[in-house]
Short mmCIF file of C-alpha atoms in Angstrom, two decimals:
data_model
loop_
_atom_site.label_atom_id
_atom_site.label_comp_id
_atom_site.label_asym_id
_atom_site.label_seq_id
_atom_site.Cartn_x
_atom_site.Cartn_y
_atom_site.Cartn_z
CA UNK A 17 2.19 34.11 -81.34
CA UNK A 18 3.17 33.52 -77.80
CA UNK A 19 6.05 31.60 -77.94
CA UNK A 20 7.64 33.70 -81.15
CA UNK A 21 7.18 36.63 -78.69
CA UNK A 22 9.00 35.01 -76.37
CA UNK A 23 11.44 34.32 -78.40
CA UNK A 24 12.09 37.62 -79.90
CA UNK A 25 12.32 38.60 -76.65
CA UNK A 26 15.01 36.50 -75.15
CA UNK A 27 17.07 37.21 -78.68
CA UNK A 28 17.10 41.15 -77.83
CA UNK A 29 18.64 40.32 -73.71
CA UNK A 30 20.52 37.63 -75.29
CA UNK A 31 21.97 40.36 -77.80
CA UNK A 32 22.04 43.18 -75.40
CA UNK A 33 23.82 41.20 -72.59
CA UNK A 34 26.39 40.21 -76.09
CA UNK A 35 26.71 43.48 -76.75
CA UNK A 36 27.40 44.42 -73.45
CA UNK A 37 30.34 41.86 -73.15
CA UNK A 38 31.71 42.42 -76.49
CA UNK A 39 31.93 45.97 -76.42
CA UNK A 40 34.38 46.52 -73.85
CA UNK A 41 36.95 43.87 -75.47
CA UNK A 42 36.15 46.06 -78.95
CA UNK A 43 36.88 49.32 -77.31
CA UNK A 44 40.31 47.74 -75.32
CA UNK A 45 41.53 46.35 -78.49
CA UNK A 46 40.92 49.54 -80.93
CA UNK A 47 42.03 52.40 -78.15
CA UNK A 48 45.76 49.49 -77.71
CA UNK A 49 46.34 50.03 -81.71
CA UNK A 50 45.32 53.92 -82.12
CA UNK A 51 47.71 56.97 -81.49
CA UNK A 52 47.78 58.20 -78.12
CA UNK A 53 46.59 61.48 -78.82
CA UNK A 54 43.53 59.77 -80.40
CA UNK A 55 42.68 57.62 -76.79
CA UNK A 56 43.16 60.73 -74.63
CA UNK A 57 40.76 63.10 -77.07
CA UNK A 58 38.36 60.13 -76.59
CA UNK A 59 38.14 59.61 -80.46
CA UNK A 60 38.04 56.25 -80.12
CA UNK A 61 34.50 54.97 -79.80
CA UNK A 62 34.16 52.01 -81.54
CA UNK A 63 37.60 50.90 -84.39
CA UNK A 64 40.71 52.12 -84.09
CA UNK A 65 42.07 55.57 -84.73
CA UNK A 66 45.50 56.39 -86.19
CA UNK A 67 46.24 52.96 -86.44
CA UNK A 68 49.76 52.01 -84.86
CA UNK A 69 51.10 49.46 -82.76
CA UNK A 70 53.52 51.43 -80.80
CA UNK A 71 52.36 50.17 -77.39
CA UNK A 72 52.90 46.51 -78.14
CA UNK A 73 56.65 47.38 -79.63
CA UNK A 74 57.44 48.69 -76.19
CA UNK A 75 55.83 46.35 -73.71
CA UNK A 76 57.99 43.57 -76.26
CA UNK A 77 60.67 46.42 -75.96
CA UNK A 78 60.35 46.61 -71.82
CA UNK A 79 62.37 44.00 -70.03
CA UNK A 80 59.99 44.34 -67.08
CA UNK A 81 56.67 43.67 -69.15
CA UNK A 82 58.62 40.73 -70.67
CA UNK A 83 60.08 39.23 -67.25
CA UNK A 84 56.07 40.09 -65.43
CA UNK A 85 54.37 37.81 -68.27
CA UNK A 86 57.06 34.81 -67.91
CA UNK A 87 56.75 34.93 -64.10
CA UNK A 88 52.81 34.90 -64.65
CA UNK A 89 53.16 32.26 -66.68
CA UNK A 90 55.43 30.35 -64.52
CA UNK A 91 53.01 31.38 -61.60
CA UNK A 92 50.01 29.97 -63.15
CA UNK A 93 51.35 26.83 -64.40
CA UNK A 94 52.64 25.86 -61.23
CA UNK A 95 50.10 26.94 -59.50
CA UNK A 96 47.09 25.17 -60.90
CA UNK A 97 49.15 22.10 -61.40
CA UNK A 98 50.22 22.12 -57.70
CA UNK A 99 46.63 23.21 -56.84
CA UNK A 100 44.76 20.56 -59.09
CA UNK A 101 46.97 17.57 -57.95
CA UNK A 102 46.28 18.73 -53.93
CA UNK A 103 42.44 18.76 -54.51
CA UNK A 104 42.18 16.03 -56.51
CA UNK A 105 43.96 13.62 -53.74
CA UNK A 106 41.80 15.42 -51.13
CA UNK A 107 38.43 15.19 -52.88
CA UNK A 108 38.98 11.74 -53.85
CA UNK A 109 39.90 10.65 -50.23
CA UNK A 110 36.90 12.49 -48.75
CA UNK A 111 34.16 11.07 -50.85
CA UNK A 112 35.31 7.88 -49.66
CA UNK A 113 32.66 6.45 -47.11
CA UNK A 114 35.49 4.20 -45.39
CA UNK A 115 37.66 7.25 -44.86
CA UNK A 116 37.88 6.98 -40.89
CA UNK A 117 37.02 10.33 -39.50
CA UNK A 118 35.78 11.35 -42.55
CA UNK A 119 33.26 14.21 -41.16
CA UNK A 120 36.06 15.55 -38.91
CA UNK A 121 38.76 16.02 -41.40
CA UNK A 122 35.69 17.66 -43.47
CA UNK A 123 35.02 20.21 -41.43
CA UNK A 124 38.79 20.50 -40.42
CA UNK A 125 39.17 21.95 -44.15
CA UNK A 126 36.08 24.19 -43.85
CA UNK A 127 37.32 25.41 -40.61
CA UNK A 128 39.52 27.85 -42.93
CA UNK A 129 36.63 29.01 -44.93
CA UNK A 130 34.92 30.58 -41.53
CA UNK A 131 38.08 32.00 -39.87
CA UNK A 132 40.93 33.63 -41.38
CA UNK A 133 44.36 34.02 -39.11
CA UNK A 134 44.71 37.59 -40.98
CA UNK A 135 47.32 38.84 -43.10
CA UNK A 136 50.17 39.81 -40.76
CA UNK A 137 50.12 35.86 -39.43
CA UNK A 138 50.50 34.61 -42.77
CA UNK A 139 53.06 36.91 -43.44
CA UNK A 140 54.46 35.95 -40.81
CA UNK A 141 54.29 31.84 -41.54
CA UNK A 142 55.70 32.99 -44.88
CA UNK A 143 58.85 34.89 -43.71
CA UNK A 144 59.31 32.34 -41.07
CA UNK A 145 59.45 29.07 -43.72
CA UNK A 146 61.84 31.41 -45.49
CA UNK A 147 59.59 31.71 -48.59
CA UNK A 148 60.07 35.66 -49.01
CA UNK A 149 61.56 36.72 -52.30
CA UNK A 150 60.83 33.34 -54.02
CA UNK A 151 58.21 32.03 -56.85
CA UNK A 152 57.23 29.98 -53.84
CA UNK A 153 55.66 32.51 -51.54
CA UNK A 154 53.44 33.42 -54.53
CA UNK A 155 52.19 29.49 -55.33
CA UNK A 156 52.52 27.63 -51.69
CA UNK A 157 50.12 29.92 -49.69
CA UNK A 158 46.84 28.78 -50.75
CA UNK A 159 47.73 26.30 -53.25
CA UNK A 160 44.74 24.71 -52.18
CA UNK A 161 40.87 26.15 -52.42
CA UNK A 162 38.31 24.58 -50.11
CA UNK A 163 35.85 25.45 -52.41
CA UNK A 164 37.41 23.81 -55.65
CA UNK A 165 37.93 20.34 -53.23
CA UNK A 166 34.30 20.47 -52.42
CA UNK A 167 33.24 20.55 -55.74
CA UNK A 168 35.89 17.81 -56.51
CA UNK A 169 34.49 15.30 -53.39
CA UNK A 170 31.18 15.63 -54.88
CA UNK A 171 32.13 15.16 -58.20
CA UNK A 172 33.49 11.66 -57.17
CA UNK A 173 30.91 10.84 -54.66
CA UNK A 174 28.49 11.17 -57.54
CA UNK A 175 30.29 9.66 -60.72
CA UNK A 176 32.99 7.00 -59.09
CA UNK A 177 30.09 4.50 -56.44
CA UNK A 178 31.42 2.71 -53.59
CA UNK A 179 29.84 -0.77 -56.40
CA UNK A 180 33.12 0.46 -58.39
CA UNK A 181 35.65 -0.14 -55.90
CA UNK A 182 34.46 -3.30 -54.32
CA UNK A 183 34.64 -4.56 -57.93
CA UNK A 184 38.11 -3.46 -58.23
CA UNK A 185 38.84 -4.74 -55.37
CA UNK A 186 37.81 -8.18 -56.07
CA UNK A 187 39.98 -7.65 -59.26
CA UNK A 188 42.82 -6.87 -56.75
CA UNK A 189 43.36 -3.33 -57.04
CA UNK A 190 44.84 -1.37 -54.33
CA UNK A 191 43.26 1.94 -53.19
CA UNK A 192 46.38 3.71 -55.38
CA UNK A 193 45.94 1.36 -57.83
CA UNK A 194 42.10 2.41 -57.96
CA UNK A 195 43.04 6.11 -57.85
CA UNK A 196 45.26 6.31 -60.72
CA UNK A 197 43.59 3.21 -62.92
CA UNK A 198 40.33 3.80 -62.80
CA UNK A 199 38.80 7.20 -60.76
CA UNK A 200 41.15 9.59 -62.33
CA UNK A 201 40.50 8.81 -65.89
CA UNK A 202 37.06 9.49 -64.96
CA UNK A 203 37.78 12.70 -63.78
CA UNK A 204 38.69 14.58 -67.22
CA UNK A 205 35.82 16.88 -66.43
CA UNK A 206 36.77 17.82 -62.54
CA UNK A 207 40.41 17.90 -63.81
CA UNK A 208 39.64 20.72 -66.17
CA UNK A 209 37.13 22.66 -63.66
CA UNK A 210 40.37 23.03 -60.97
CA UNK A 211 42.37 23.80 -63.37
CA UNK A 212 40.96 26.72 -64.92
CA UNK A 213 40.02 27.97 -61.84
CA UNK A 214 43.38 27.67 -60.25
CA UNK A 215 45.36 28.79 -63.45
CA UNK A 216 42.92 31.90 -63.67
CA UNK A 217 43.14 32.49 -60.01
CA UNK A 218 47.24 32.58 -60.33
CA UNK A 219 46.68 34.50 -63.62
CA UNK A 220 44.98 37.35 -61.97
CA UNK A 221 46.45 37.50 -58.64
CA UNK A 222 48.65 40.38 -57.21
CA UNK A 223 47.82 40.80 -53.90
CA UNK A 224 50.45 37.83 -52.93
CA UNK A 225 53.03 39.06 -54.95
CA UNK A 226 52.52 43.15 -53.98
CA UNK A 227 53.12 41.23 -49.61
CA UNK A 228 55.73 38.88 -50.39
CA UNK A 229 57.84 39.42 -53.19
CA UNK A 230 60.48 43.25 -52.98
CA UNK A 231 62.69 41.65 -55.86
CA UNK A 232 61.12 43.16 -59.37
CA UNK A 233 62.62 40.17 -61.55
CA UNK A 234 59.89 38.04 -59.87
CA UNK A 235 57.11 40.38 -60.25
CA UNK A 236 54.31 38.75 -61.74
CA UNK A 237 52.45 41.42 -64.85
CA UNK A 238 49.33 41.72 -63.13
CA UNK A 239 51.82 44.10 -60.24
CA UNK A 240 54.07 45.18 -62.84
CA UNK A 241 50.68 46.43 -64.85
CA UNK A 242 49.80 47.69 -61.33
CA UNK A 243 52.58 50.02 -60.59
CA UNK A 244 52.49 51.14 -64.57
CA UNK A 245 48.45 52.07 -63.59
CA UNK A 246 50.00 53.75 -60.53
CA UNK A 247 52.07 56.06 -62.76
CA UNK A 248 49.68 56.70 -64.76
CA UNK A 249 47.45 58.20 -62.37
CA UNK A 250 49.86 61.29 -61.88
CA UNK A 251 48.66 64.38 -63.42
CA UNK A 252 50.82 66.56 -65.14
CA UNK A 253 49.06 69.57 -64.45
CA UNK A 254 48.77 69.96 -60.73
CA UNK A 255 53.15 69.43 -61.35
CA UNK A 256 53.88 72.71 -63.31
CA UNK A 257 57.32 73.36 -64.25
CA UNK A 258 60.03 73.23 -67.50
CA UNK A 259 59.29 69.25 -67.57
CA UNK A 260 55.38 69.20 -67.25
CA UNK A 261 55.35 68.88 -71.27
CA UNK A 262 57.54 65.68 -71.06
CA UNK A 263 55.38 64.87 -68.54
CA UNK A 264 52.13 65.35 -70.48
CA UNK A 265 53.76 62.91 -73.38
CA UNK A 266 54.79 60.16 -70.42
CA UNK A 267 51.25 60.35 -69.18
CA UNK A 268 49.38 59.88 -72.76
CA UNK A 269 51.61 56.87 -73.73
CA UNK A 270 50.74 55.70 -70.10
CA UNK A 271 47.31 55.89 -71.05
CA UNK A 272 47.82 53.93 -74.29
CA UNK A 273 50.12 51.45 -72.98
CA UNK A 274 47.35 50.26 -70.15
CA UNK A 275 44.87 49.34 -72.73
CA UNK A 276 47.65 47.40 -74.61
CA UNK A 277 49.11 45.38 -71.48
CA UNK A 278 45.17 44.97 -70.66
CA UNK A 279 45.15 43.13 -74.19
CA UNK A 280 48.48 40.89 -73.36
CA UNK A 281 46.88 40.17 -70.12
CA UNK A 282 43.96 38.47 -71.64
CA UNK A 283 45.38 36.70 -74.39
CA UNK A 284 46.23 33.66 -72.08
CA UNK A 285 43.18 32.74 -70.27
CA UNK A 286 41.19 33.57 -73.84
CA UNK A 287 43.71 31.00 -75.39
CA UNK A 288 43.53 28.22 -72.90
CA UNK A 289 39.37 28.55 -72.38
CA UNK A 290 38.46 26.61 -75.51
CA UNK A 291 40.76 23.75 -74.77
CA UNK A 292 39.12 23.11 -71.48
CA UNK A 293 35.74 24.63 -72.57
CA UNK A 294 33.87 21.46 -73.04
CA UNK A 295 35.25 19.31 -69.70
CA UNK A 296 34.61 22.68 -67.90
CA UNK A 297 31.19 23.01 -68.40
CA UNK A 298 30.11 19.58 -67.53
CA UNK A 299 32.29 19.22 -64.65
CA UNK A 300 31.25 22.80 -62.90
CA UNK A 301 27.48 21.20 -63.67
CA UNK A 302 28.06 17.43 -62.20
CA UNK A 303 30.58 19.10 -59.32
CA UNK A 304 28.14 21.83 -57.84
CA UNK A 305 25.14 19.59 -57.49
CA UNK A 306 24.26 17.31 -54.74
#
């Protein structure tokens, strides 16, 4: 009787904490496809109301929305491949017991983690390599996390032994040769952890963009969803005057079209997830212990 009330009760948080999640992502979707009028009179509680899709037909209609979601995209590929690649050649190298001044360089790369030079030297490092206005100033600074390349050196250090190499090594293989042939096959599961953290990391960012980046054709859609949000925010009725009614309209198809961009924003990472779902999860395990 014990155990089945145990179990009935870890069914009602697991459903709870499932309801808790799902909801949200119910309400998002349904208040993206009702009529405008319907989201602002909060009529939407659960399904949609009025059904329409009038907010996807103009963020497809918007040459900004369009241009924001292929710069995010090119931001994120980039990005995590650029990112992955760096912390895979530094984790390797650093789980490598014959790595002279191996505990220096280590704590070189956590040195960053402790102390941060601030955001007005950065921008200045980025103005001065000539990276403003450029897809570059949004995936160079911080292509790589300290964090991620910890995970990664302990990932080897526990799943590639020093036994390997020295057989390899008898077989002739070079430390490259090594690398490529034989420790980063193994690393399917690491691979996939950096990437998903880099390409959600890119994915989500704005902050970079909002410093760096004036020209609007490189805006990635998490600013351009930003400065929509901004907009929105503007209410019609401290305004007054012969436009507040167009106003009013603007400012309930602002309120619709957040939800909807909110949708197109997670339709990527909710995509690519599953892929990488099964390397992820045993590589965040194997990578985080010691």
């Amino acid at each position: 009787m014990e155990d089945r009330g145990f179990h009935i009760v870890n069914y009602c948080v697991l459903a709870f904490f499932t309801i808790s999640v799902l909801y949200p992502l119910i309400y998002v979707i349904s208040a993206s496809v009702s009529s405008a009028s319907a989201v602002n009179s909060g009529e939407v509680v659960l399904w949609p109301v009025d059904f329409n899709t009038d907010a996807y037909q103009t963020i497809l209609a918007s040459p900004r929305l369009v241009t924001g979601f292929l710069n995010s995209l090119i931001y994120t590929v980039a990005g995590a491949l650029l990112g992955t690649a760096l912390t895979m050649l530094a984790g390797y190298a650093l789980s490598r017991d014959d790595l002279p001044w191996r505990r220096a360089l280590t704590f070189f790369f956590l040195i960053p983690t402790l102390f941060s030079a601030g955001i007005i030297p950065t921008y200045i490092v980025v103005r001065q390599l000539g990276l403003l206005d450029t897809w570059w100033a949004i995936i160079l600074p911080g292509a790589m996390n300290v964090f991620n390349m910890i995970i990664t050196r302990t990932f080897y250090k526990m799943n590639v032994p020093n036994e390997m190499l020295e057989a390899a090594r008898v077989d002739g293989a070079s430390d490259f040769g090594f690398f490529f042939r034989i420790a980063l096959p193994l690393s399917k599961p690491i691979i996939a952890v950096n990437l998903l953290f880099y390409g959600i990391a890119q994915w989500n960012g704005w902050f970079n963009a909002f410093l760096y980046l004036t020209n609007e054709n490189l805006y990635p859609l998490q600013l351009v969803l930003r400065d929509i949000l901004a907009q929105s925010a503007v209410n019609p009725a401290q305004i007054g005057g012969p436009d507040v009614g167009e106003l009013v309209k603007r400012k309930e198809l602002f309120d619709k079209l957040k939800y909807a961009l909110i949708v197109v924003a997670m339709i990527p990472p909710l995509i690519a997830y599953p892929f990488v779902q099964k390397h992820f999860v045993k590589g965040a395990l194997i990578g985080s212990l010691k």
